[in-house]
């Protein structure tokens, strides 16, 4: 029986078998208490062992980290903290964990230490909670789109176009790097490579999702994406998961409505289905906050923060308005920003995004209509000819959580934009054809799954919300 089920059961007297990993063992004269966890819940079940019933050899091997199968009887717990516990009749130690060597002894470990023990960190309360919340969010994303009639599309992970990710892509090849085939002019002959051309890992499934949307109506991808950007920040991974809905007949306003509805749905889902884990993460965070200076502390605890986002409509402003606010802001005038805001046209940095959200509006903000120079070629050009129908959703502590836009559906305008931005038209002939045959207004966005996880769990570093992070100089496990 799963511990999660045992803990809500009132079938006192029933026999059960429970299997899991020992968190702690306390021994007194004639009894031992084992706190057992099996990953099904943040809570442990308490197993009471009468030392007259179980051999000394066995109980000696029941140490933190060991795996056990325990047969026993559920009884009403006389202690506080739980209403049911298990009286052990038989204990089988499945796998010992040498206390001299097992790294996760029951004490506080730093997140940095646990990153180096990523193979074992699932066994901590924190990563157990994060893993369950991550699963719930994956499930809720599919639920959300399925309920709305969207189709899930698997877009390719190996791609032959580097249109989007100029310079930020991981090469895929089977060529012998020590002995590369060369053409007469000395350049590498990719015709001899596996696919007969240069291929990379995808940075986004959007372009292919658009193809599907222009027949299926509303679709979404949810897959891994790869970026070789050398940005060693707490919000960037080299391998991350992205949710990319793409909708025919949507304009930018419909796009923003969907983004806001989706984020709120996911947060509500987490509060409803993961409250035990969120409460644990909230307490953990509050402990951490105590070590910070007053002015650096988060204004709200986790659950309060999540509810706050649910209760408030996201502020919607244009890029032009955002720049005006930033130019006149105190930190800008006092030269507190690392990147000063001095003119229309600059690319907003995370510090600017966070100022808008955390200080100025104090709620999530959607910024629209960015200068076309700083956005991708496929975004629809506005009537002013200067801005594009982009929309970025900015969240507290994170900055950009979603990037999206209405797509350029006019063939001529799109082609012109590709030329302007040196996007190879030949490689994207298939993308262009959708604008030749039955084109329609359409829109979509990309939600970084780990950025969502950062927000929902309140964790500070993106390396801690994915089981096995991939970052520059790090691909262990
Ligand atoms: P940023 O400016 O934060 O690097 P971006 O503008 O490069 O983001 P997009 O290309 O618009 O991001 O990607 C869509 C979404 O994917 C972003 O809003 C963000 O949530 C997420 N994202 C982008 N890059 C990363 C990354 N390296 N690691 C994790 N998530 C990312
Ligand atoms: Mn980026």
Short mmCIF file of C-alpha atoms and ligand atoms in Angstrom, two decimals:
data_model
loop_
_atom_site.label_atom_id
_atom_site.label_comp_id
_atom_site.label_asym_id
_atom_site.label_seq_id
_atom_site.Cartn_x
_atom_site.Cartn_y
_atom_site.Cartn_z
CA UNK A 1 0.00 0.00 0.00
CA UNK A 2 1.24 3.49 -0.78
CA UNK A 3 2.01 5.62 2.25
CA UNK A 4 -0.23 8.35 0.87
CA UNK A 5 -3.19 5.95 1.12
CA UNK A 6 -2.20 4.59 4.50
CA UNK A 7 -2.10 8.07 5.98
CA UNK A 8 -5.71 8.80 5.06
CA UNK A 9 -6.98 5.35 5.96
CA UNK A 10 -8.92 4.61 9.14
CA UNK A 11 -8.99 0.86 8.69
CA UNK A 12 -7.32 0.21 12.01
CA UNK A 13 -6.49 -3.46 12.49
CA UNK A 14 -5.93 -4.13 8.80
CA UNK A 15 -2.72 -5.81 7.72
CA UNK A 16 -0.55 -3.92 5.26
CA UNK A 17 2.71 -4.27 3.43
CA UNK A 18 4.60 -1.06 2.85
CA UNK A 19 7.81 -0.62 0.93
CA UNK A 20 10.04 2.42 0.95
CA UNK A 21 13.20 4.11 2.15
CA UNK A 22 14.07 4.79 5.75
CA UNK A 23 14.29 8.47 6.61
CA UNK A 24 15.14 8.08 10.28
CA UNK A 25 15.17 5.46 13.02
CA UNK A 26 14.94 6.16 16.73
CA UNK A 27 15.52 3.40 19.21
CA UNK A 28 14.63 3.28 22.87
CA UNK A 29 14.70 0.35 25.28
CA UNK A 30 12.24 -2.05 23.72
CA UNK A 31 10.92 -0.21 20.70
CA UNK A 32 12.21 1.42 17.57
CA UNK A 33 10.41 4.07 15.54
CA UNK A 34 11.04 4.16 11.82
CA UNK A 35 10.01 7.09 9.64
CA UNK A 36 9.41 5.61 6.22
CA UNK A 37 8.86 7.37 2.91
CA UNK A 38 7.95 5.91 -0.47
CA UNK A 39 7.72 9.05 -2.60
CA UNK A 40 3.92 9.07 -2.69
CA UNK A 41 3.66 11.98 -0.26
CA UNK A 42 5.77 14.49 1.62
CA UNK A 43 4.70 12.79 4.86
CA UNK A 44 6.39 9.74 6.34
CA UNK A 45 4.55 6.89 7.95
CA UNK A 46 5.68 5.97 11.43
CA UNK A 47 6.46 2.30 11.90
CA UNK A 48 6.64 1.05 15.48
CA UNK A 49 8.86 -1.97 16.05
CA UNK A 50 8.72 -4.11 19.17
CA UNK A 51 12.34 -5.14 19.50
CA UNK A 52 11.32 -8.48 20.99
CA UNK A 53 9.66 -9.40 17.68
CA UNK A 54 12.38 -8.44 15.24
CA UNK A 55 15.92 -9.76 15.21
CA UNK A 56 18.69 -7.44 16.27
CA UNK A 57 20.54 -8.07 13.02
CA UNK A 58 17.63 -6.84 10.98
CA UNK A 59 16.99 -3.71 12.97
CA UNK A 60 20.69 -2.85 12.78
CA UNK A 61 20.44 -2.67 9.02
CA UNK A 62 17.44 -0.37 9.18
CA UNK A 63 19.37 2.87 8.79
CA UNK A 64 18.73 6.14 6.99
CA UNK A 65 18.59 5.50 3.26
CA UNK A 66 18.06 1.72 3.49
CA UNK A 67 15.14 0.23 1.57
CA UNK A 68 12.72 -2.00 3.42
CA UNK A 69 9.54 -4.00 3.01
CA UNK A 70 7.50 -3.99 6.18
CA UNK A 71 4.53 -6.14 7.01
CA UNK A 72 2.41 -4.89 9.86
CA UNK A 73 -0.91 -3.76 11.22
CA UNK A 74 -2.40 -0.28 10.95
CA UNK A 75 -3.22 1.12 14.35
CA UNK A 76 -4.60 4.38 15.60
CA UNK A 77 -1.65 6.51 16.55
CA UNK A 78 -1.45 7.68 20.14
CA UNK A 79 1.16 10.29 19.23
CA UNK A 80 0.42 13.66 17.72
CA UNK A 81 1.22 14.51 14.13
CA UNK A 82 -0.44 11.50 12.56
CA UNK A 83 -3.60 9.53 13.22
CA UNK A 84 -2.36 6.21 11.93
CA UNK A 85 0.87 4.28 12.32
CA UNK A 86 2.06 0.76 11.62
CA UNK A 87 2.95 -1.93 14.12
CA UNK A 88 5.64 -3.98 12.40
CA UNK A 89 5.35 -7.76 12.35
CA UNK A 90 8.04 -8.49 9.82
CA UNK A 91 10.82 -6.38 8.33
CA UNK A 92 12.85 -7.27 5.29
CA UNK A 93 15.80 -5.06 4.47
CA UNK A 94 15.93 -4.97 0.68
CA UNK A 95 18.99 -2.78 0.32
CA UNK A 96 21.32 -1.58 3.06
CA UNK A 97 22.77 1.95 3.17
CA UNK A 98 26.06 2.08 5.00
CA UNK A 99 25.68 4.96 7.50
CA UNK A 100 29.37 5.76 7.13
CA UNK A 101 28.93 6.35 3.42
CA UNK A 102 25.32 7.33 2.69
CA UNK A 103 25.51 11.05 1.86
CA UNK A 104 21.99 12.08 2.86
CA UNK A 105 22.10 11.73 6.61
CA UNK A 106 19.13 13.39 8.30
CA UNK A 107 20.34 16.96 8.59
CA UNK A 108 20.03 20.09 6.51
CA UNK A 109 21.86 19.95 3.19
CA UNK A 110 22.50 22.93 0.94
CA UNK A 111 20.90 22.95 -2.50
CA UNK A 112 24.40 23.22 -4.00
CA UNK A 113 25.45 20.04 -2.21
CA UNK A 114 22.31 18.26 -3.36
CA UNK A 115 22.96 19.26 -6.99
CA UNK A 116 26.13 17.21 -6.78
CA UNK A 117 24.05 14.34 -5.45
CA UNK A 118 21.32 14.61 -8.06
CA UNK A 119 21.14 10.81 -8.26
CA UNK A 120 19.95 10.71 -4.64
CA UNK A 121 18.29 14.07 -4.09
CA UNK A 122 14.86 12.71 -4.99
CA UNK A 123 15.00 11.21 -1.52
CA UNK A 124 14.91 14.56 0.22
CA UNK A 125 11.68 16.28 1.24
CA UNK A 126 12.41 19.24 -1.00
CA UNK A 127 13.02 17.27 -4.18
CA UNK A 128 10.23 14.85 -3.44
CA UNK A 129 7.88 17.82 -3.25
CA UNK A 130 9.28 19.42 -6.41
CA UNK A 131 9.04 16.15 -8.33
CA UNK A 132 5.39 15.69 -7.40
CA UNK A 133 4.52 19.29 -8.26
CA UNK A 134 6.36 18.95 -11.58
CA UNK A 135 4.32 15.88 -12.43
CA UNK A 136 1.07 17.61 -11.47
CA UNK A 137 1.92 20.57 -13.69
CA UNK A 138 2.72 18.34 -16.68
CA UNK A 139 -0.57 16.56 -16.18
CA UNK A 140 -2.50 19.83 -15.77
CA UNK A 141 -1.05 21.27 -18.98
CA UNK A 142 -2.35 18.36 -21.01
CA UNK A 143 -5.66 18.52 -19.17
CA UNK A 144 -6.03 22.24 -19.87
CA UNK A 145 -5.47 21.89 -23.60
CA UNK A 146 -7.43 18.69 -23.97
CA UNK A 147 -10.46 20.28 -22.30
CA UNK A 148 -10.23 23.12 -24.80
CA UNK A 149 -10.01 20.85 -27.84
CA UNK A 150 -6.34 21.48 -28.64
CA UNK A 151 -4.31 18.72 -30.27
CA UNK A 152 -0.89 17.78 -28.94
CA UNK A 153 1.71 17.77 -31.71
CA UNK A 154 5.13 16.15 -31.51
CA UNK A 155 7.47 18.45 -33.36
CA UNK A 156 10.96 17.26 -34.33
CA UNK A 157 13.86 17.43 -31.92
CA UNK A 158 16.43 17.19 -34.67
CA UNK A 159 15.98 20.05 -37.07
CA UNK A 160 17.50 20.97 -40.38
CA UNK A 161 16.94 24.69 -40.05
CA UNK A 162 18.77 27.04 -37.76
CA UNK A 163 16.48 29.93 -38.66
CA UNK A 164 15.54 30.75 -35.10
CA UNK A 165 18.60 30.00 -33.12
CA UNK A 166 21.44 31.58 -34.98
CA UNK A 167 24.55 30.60 -33.08
CA UNK A 168 22.71 29.13 -30.12
CA UNK A 169 22.21 25.60 -31.39
CA UNK A 170 23.75 22.24 -30.59
CA UNK A 171 25.05 20.44 -33.65
CA UNK A 172 23.84 16.89 -34.36
CA UNK A 173 26.27 14.85 -36.41
CA UNK A 174 27.65 11.38 -36.96
CA UNK A 175 30.73 12.66 -38.79
CA UNK A 176 34.10 11.61 -37.38
CA UNK A 177 35.27 14.83 -35.77
CA UNK A 178 38.90 13.75 -36.01
CA UNK A 179 38.60 13.13 -39.69
CA UNK A 180 36.07 15.43 -41.27
CA UNK A 181 35.15 15.06 -44.94
CA UNK A 182 36.05 18.24 -46.80
CA UNK A 183 34.96 19.78 -50.04
CA UNK A 184 37.48 21.10 -52.56
CA UNK A 185 37.37 24.57 -51.01
CA UNK A 186 38.23 23.12 -47.60
CA UNK A 187 34.81 23.51 -45.97
CA UNK A 188 33.14 20.54 -44.33
CA UNK A 189 31.09 18.36 -46.63
CA UNK A 190 27.83 17.84 -44.76
CA UNK A 191 26.45 15.81 -47.63
CA UNK A 192 28.35 12.94 -46.06
CA UNK A 193 26.68 13.50 -42.70
CA UNK A 194 23.79 11.32 -41.52
CA UNK A 195 21.02 13.52 -42.90
CA UNK A 196 23.00 14.79 -45.87
CA UNK A 197 22.89 18.29 -44.44
CA UNK A 198 23.68 20.26 -41.29
CA UNK A 199 21.34 19.40 -38.45
CA UNK A 200 20.86 20.73 -34.92
CA UNK A 201 18.79 20.19 -31.79
CA UNK A 202 15.68 22.32 -31.90
CA UNK A 203 15.36 25.61 -30.01
CA UNK A 204 11.58 25.70 -30.44
CA UNK A 205 8.78 23.68 -31.98
CA UNK A 206 6.88 26.76 -33.06
CA UNK A 207 7.44 26.79 -36.80
CA UNK A 208 6.27 23.20 -37.17
CA UNK A 209 3.39 23.78 -34.74
CA UNK A 210 2.22 26.61 -36.99
CA UNK A 211 1.98 24.17 -39.87
CA UNK A 212 -0.30 21.96 -37.82
CA UNK A 213 -2.40 24.87 -36.54
CA UNK A 214 -3.11 25.91 -40.12
CA UNK A 215 -5.10 22.72 -40.55
CA UNK A 216 -6.04 21.50 -37.10
CA UNK A 217 -7.08 24.85 -35.63
CA UNK A 218 -5.64 24.78 -32.14
CA UNK A 219 -2.55 22.74 -31.30
CA UNK A 220 0.26 22.67 -28.78
CA UNK A 221 3.68 21.14 -28.39
CA UNK A 222 5.27 20.21 -25.09
CA UNK A 223 8.77 19.04 -25.66
CA UNK A 224 12.43 19.49 -24.85
CA UNK A 225 14.26 22.42 -26.39
CA UNK A 226 17.97 23.12 -26.45
CA UNK A 227 19.90 26.34 -26.35
CA UNK A 228 23.64 26.62 -26.43
CA UNK A 229 23.52 30.13 -25.01
CA UNK A 230 26.35 30.50 -22.56
CA UNK A 231 24.24 32.27 -19.97
CA UNK A 232 25.03 30.90 -16.57
CA UNK A 233 22.02 32.38 -14.76
CA UNK A 234 19.53 31.02 -12.27
CA UNK A 235 16.85 31.13 -15.00
CA UNK A 236 18.55 29.49 -17.98
CA UNK A 237 19.14 25.86 -18.84
CA UNK A 238 20.79 24.42 -21.94
CA UNK A 239 18.02 21.80 -22.07
CA UNK A 240 14.56 22.83 -20.97
CA UNK A 241 10.94 21.98 -21.67
CA UNK A 242 8.62 24.30 -23.46
CA UNK A 243 4.88 24.44 -23.97
CA UNK A 244 4.01 26.06 -27.28
CA UNK A 245 0.36 26.50 -28.23
CA UNK A 246 -0.38 27.76 -31.72
CA UNK A 247 -3.88 28.85 -32.70
CA UNK A 248 -5.47 29.64 -36.04
CA UNK A 249 -7.85 32.64 -36.07
CA UNK A 250 -6.39 34.13 -32.86
CA UNK A 251 -5.12 37.69 -32.71
CA UNK A 252 -2.70 39.00 -30.10
CA UNK A 253 -5.51 39.75 -27.65
CA UNK A 254 -6.86 36.21 -27.86
CA UNK A 255 -3.28 35.05 -27.40
CA UNK A 256 -2.85 37.08 -24.20
CA UNK A 257 -6.21 35.89 -22.88
CA UNK A 258 -5.16 32.28 -23.39
CA UNK A 259 -1.79 32.84 -21.72
CA UNK A 260 -3.37 34.44 -18.67
CA UNK A 261 -6.08 31.80 -18.43
CA UNK A 262 -3.54 29.01 -18.71
CA UNK A 263 -1.16 30.35 -16.07
CA UNK A 264 -4.04 30.87 -13.65
CA UNK A 265 -5.42 27.40 -14.37
CA UNK A 266 -2.04 25.84 -13.61
CA UNK A 267 -1.58 27.78 -10.39
CA UNK A 268 -5.10 26.93 -9.25
CA UNK A 269 -4.43 23.29 -10.09
CA UNK A 270 -1.27 23.30 -8.00
CA UNK A 271 -3.04 24.86 -5.03
CA UNK A 272 -5.80 22.27 -5.27
CA UNK A 273 -3.73 19.15 -5.86
CA UNK A 274 -0.32 19.86 -4.32
CA UNK A 275 -1.15 21.77 -1.16
CA UNK A 276 0.84 19.48 1.17
CA UNK A 277 3.92 19.90 -0.96
CA UNK A 278 3.40 23.65 -1.41
CA UNK A 279 2.98 24.10 2.32
CA UNK A 280 6.25 22.29 2.85
CA UNK A 281 8.00 24.39 0.21
CA UNK A 282 6.54 27.55 1.71
CA UNK A 283 7.91 26.71 5.17
CA UNK A 284 11.27 25.90 3.65
CA UNK A 285 11.29 29.24 1.90
CA UNK A 286 10.34 31.12 5.04
CA UNK A 287 13.29 29.52 6.82
CA UNK A 288 15.56 30.66 4.01
CA UNK A 289 14.14 34.17 4.09
CA UNK A 290 15.15 34.52 7.72
CA UNK A 291 18.79 34.53 6.61
CA UNK A 292 18.21 37.43 4.26
CA UNK A 293 18.35 41.13 4.90
CA UNK A 294 14.96 42.70 5.57
CA UNK A 295 14.88 44.55 2.24
CA UNK A 296 15.74 41.43 0.24
CA UNK A 297 12.97 39.34 1.72
CA UNK A 298 10.03 38.27 -0.42
CA UNK A 299 6.96 40.39 0.31
CA UNK A 300 4.68 37.33 0.43
CA UNK A 301 4.96 33.70 1.42
CA UNK A 302 4.45 31.14 -1.33
CA UNK A 303 0.75 30.27 -0.98
CA UNK A 304 -0.17 33.92 -0.53
CA UNK A 305 1.83 34.80 -3.64
CA UNK A 306 0.12 32.13 -5.73
CA UNK A 307 -3.32 33.28 -4.59
CA UNK A 308 -2.38 36.87 -5.28
CA UNK A 309 -1.66 36.04 -8.93
CA UNK A 310 -5.00 34.28 -9.22
CA UNK A 311 -6.93 37.22 -7.83
CA UNK A 312 -5.45 39.95 -10.00
CA UNK A 313 -5.87 40.65 -13.66
CA UNK A 314 -2.49 40.87 -15.39
CA UNK A 315 -1.55 44.43 -16.29
CA UNK A 316 -1.28 44.94 -20.07
CA UNK A 317 1.00 47.69 -21.35
CA UNK A 318 2.91 48.42 -24.54
CA UNK A 319 6.68 48.34 -24.79
CA UNK A 320 6.59 52.11 -25.36
CA UNK A 321 4.73 52.63 -22.07
CA UNK A 322 7.13 50.25 -20.32
CA UNK A 323 10.18 52.18 -21.50
CA UNK A 324 8.62 55.44 -20.35
CA UNK A 325 7.99 54.01 -16.89
CA UNK A 326 11.52 52.63 -16.72
CA UNK A 327 13.18 55.82 -17.93
CA UNK A 328 11.43 57.81 -15.22
CA UNK A 329 11.93 55.21 -12.51
CA UNK A 330 13.96 55.86 -9.39
CA UNK A 331 16.54 53.10 -9.96
CA UNK A 332 17.14 54.37 -13.48
CA UNK A 333 17.61 57.98 -12.36
CA UNK A 334 19.85 56.88 -9.49
CA UNK A 335 21.81 54.69 -11.91
CA UNK A 336 20.95 51.55 -9.97
CA UNK A 337 20.22 49.45 -13.05
CA UNK A 338 23.14 47.50 -14.41
CA UNK A 339 21.80 48.36 -17.88
CA UNK A 340 20.55 51.95 -17.91
CA UNK A 341 17.34 52.64 -19.83
CA UNK A 342 18.17 55.62 -22.01
CA UNK A 343 16.16 55.24 -25.19
CA UNK A 344 13.29 53.57 -27.00
CA UNK A 345 14.52 50.47 -28.79
CA UNK A 346 16.64 48.80 -26.13
CA UNK A 347 16.08 45.15 -25.26
CA UNK A 348 14.63 44.93 -21.75
CA UNK A 349 16.80 43.06 -19.26
CA UNK A 350 15.50 40.88 -16.49
CA UNK A 351 16.17 43.66 -13.93
CA UNK A 352 13.84 45.96 -15.91
CA UNK A 353 11.15 43.33 -16.24
CA UNK A 354 11.29 42.64 -12.53
CA UNK A 355 11.11 46.33 -11.68
CA UNK A 356 7.88 46.66 -13.67
CA UNK A 357 6.34 43.61 -12.02
CA UNK A 358 7.65 43.77 -8.47
CA UNK A 359 7.94 47.49 -7.84
CA UNK A 360 5.79 49.43 -10.26
CA UNK A 361 2.65 47.36 -10.86
CA UNK A 362 3.13 44.73 -8.16
CA UNK A 363 1.44 42.09 -10.25
CA UNK A 364 2.12 40.13 -13.45
CA UNK A 365 2.51 42.33 -16.52
CA UNK A 366 2.08 41.60 -20.22
CA UNK A 367 4.17 43.84 -22.45
CA UNK A 368 3.15 44.11 -26.11
CA UNK A 369 4.23 45.79 -29.33
CA UNK A 370 8.00 45.60 -29.13
CA UNK A 371 10.35 47.21 -31.66
CA UNK A 372 10.67 44.86 -34.60
CA UNK A 373 14.47 45.01 -34.48
CA UNK A 374 14.64 43.08 -31.19
CA UNK A 375 12.06 40.41 -32.04
CA UNK A 376 11.87 37.43 -34.37
CA UNK A 377 11.11 37.63 -38.09
CA UNK A 378 7.76 35.80 -37.87
CA UNK A 379 6.01 38.34 -35.64
CA UNK A 380 3.26 40.37 -37.27
CA UNK A 381 4.29 43.91 -38.14
CA UNK A 382 2.00 46.63 -36.78
CA UNK A 383 0.55 49.45 -38.89
CA UNK A 384 3.22 51.82 -37.56
CA UNK A 385 5.84 49.71 -39.38
CA UNK A 386 8.09 50.03 -36.32
CA UNK A 387 6.67 47.55 -33.84
CA UNK A 388 5.51 43.95 -33.93
CA UNK A 389 2.59 42.22 -32.26
CA UNK A 390 4.71 40.49 -29.64
CA UNK A 391 3.62 39.83 -26.11
CA UNK A 392 5.83 38.84 -23.18
CA UNK A 393 4.32 37.79 -19.87
CA UNK A 394 6.46 38.97 -16.95
CA UNK A 395 6.26 37.40 -13.51
CA UNK A 396 7.66 38.36 -10.12
CA UNK A 397 11.09 36.86 -9.29
CA UNK A 398 11.37 35.45 -12.79
CA UNK A 399 10.90 38.13 -15.37
CA UNK A 400 9.87 36.63 -18.70
CA UNK A 401 7.85 33.45 -18.24
CA UNK A 402 6.10 33.52 -21.63
CA UNK A 403 7.14 34.93 -24.97
CA UNK A 404 4.57 35.01 -27.75
CA UNK A 405 3.12 36.89 -30.68
CA UNK A 406 0.60 37.10 -33.43
CA UNK A 407 2.36 35.66 -36.47
CA UNK A 408 2.85 37.45 -39.76
CA UNK A 409 0.34 35.79 -42.08
CA UNK A 410 1.02 37.93 -45.17
CA UNK A 411 3.40 36.26 -47.60
CA UNK A 412 4.99 39.45 -48.95
CA UNK A 413 5.53 41.05 -45.56
CA UNK A 414 6.97 37.84 -44.11
CA UNK A 415 9.37 37.42 -47.03
CA UNK A 416 10.51 41.01 -46.65
CA UNK A 417 11.11 40.50 -42.92
CA UNK A 418 13.15 37.38 -43.66
CA UNK A 419 15.34 39.31 -46.05
CA UNK A 420 15.73 42.18 -43.58
CA UNK A 421 16.79 39.81 -40.83
CA UNK A 422 18.92 37.54 -43.05
CA UNK A 423 16.78 34.50 -42.43
CA UNK A 424 17.54 31.95 -45.17
CA UNK A 425 14.41 31.85 -47.28
CA UNK A 426 15.49 28.66 -49.03
CA UNK A 427 15.62 26.67 -45.83
CA UNK A 428 12.17 27.77 -44.76
CA UNK A 429 10.36 27.26 -48.07
CA UNK A 430 7.81 25.03 -46.33
CA UNK A 431 7.04 27.69 -43.72
CA UNK A 432 6.54 30.29 -46.41
CA UNK A 433 4.17 28.04 -48.37
CA UNK A 434 1.59 28.14 -45.58
CA UNK A 435 1.29 31.87 -46.33
CA UNK A 436 0.74 31.10 -49.99
CA UNK A 437 -2.01 28.55 -49.51
CA UNK A 438 -4.95 29.34 -47.26
CA UNK A 439 -3.15 31.63 -44.85
CA UNK A 440 -5.09 32.93 -41.81
CA UNK A 441 -4.35 35.22 -38.89
CA UNK A 442 -2.87 33.13 -36.11
CA UNK A 443 -0.94 33.45 -32.88
CA UNK A 444 0.91 31.45 -30.26
CA UNK A 445 3.37 31.57 -27.41
CA UNK A 446 6.07 29.65 -25.58
CA UNK A 447 5.92 28.96 -21.86
CA UNK A 448 9.18 27.81 -20.32
CA UNK A 449 8.13 24.88 -18.17
CA UNK A 450 10.97 25.28 -15.66
CA UNK A 451 10.23 29.00 -15.30
CA UNK A 452 6.68 28.03 -14.38
CA UNK A 453 8.10 25.51 -11.91
CA UNK A 454 10.28 28.21 -10.36
CA UNK A 455 7.24 30.33 -9.75
CA UNK A 456 4.96 27.60 -8.44
CA UNK A 457 7.53 26.07 -6.08
CA UNK A 458 9.16 29.36 -5.06
CA UNK A 459 12.60 27.85 -5.72
CA UNK A 460 15.31 30.35 -6.61
CA UNK A 461 17.46 28.38 -9.06
CA UNK A 462 16.26 26.67 -12.22
CA UNK A 463 18.78 23.85 -11.60
CA UNK A 464 16.58 22.73 -8.72
CA UNK A 465 13.27 22.36 -10.55
CA UNK A 466 14.42 19.87 -13.21
CA UNK A 467 15.74 16.47 -12.16
CA UNK A 468 18.99 16.55 -14.11
CA UNK A 469 19.95 20.08 -15.16
CA UNK A 470 22.06 20.71 -18.23
CA UNK A 471 24.08 23.91 -17.98
CA UNK A 472 27.44 25.09 -19.37
CA UNK A 473 30.20 22.72 -18.16
CA UNK A 474 27.68 20.41 -16.55
CA UNK A 475 26.09 17.29 -17.96
CA UNK A 476 26.63 14.83 -15.10
CA UNK A 477 24.03 12.11 -14.47
P1 LIG B 1 15.23 35.09 -22.03
O1 LIG B 1 15.26 36.49 -22.55
O2 LIG B 1 14.77 34.97 -20.62
O3 LIG B 1 16.49 34.33 -22.32
P2 LIG B 1 13.99 34.34 -24.49
O4 LIG B 1 13.47 35.64 -24.96
O5 LIG B 1 15.24 33.79 -25.05
O6 LIG B 1 14.09 34.35 -22.87
P3 LIG B 1 11.97 32.78 -25.86
O7 LIG B 1 12.86 32.44 -26.99
O8 LIG B 1 10.86 33.72 -26.09
O9 LIG B 1 12.83 33.24 -24.59
O10 LIG B 1 11.42 31.39 -25.25
C1 LIG B 1 10.12 31.26 -24.69
C2 LIG B 1 10.17 30.94 -23.21
O11 LIG B 1 11.06 29.88 -22.92
C3 LIG B 1 10.66 32.07 -22.36
O12 LIG B 1 9.62 32.96 -22.05
C4 LIG B 1 11.14 31.36 -21.12
O13 LIG B 1 10.05 31.05 -20.26
C5 LIG B 1 11.67 30.06 -21.65
N1 LIG B 1 13.14 30.04 -21.82
C6 LIG B 1 13.87 30.67 -22.77
N2 LIG B 1 15.17 30.37 -22.68
C7 LIG B 1 15.28 29.51 -21.63
C8 LIG B 1 16.37 28.82 -21.03
N3 LIG B 1 17.62 28.93 -21.51
N4 LIG B 1 16.12 28.02 -19.97
C9 LIG B 1 14.87 27.87 -19.48
N5 LIG B 1 13.79 28.49 -20.01
C10 LIG B 1 13.98 29.31 -21.08
MN1 LIG B 2 17.17 33.54 -24.16
#
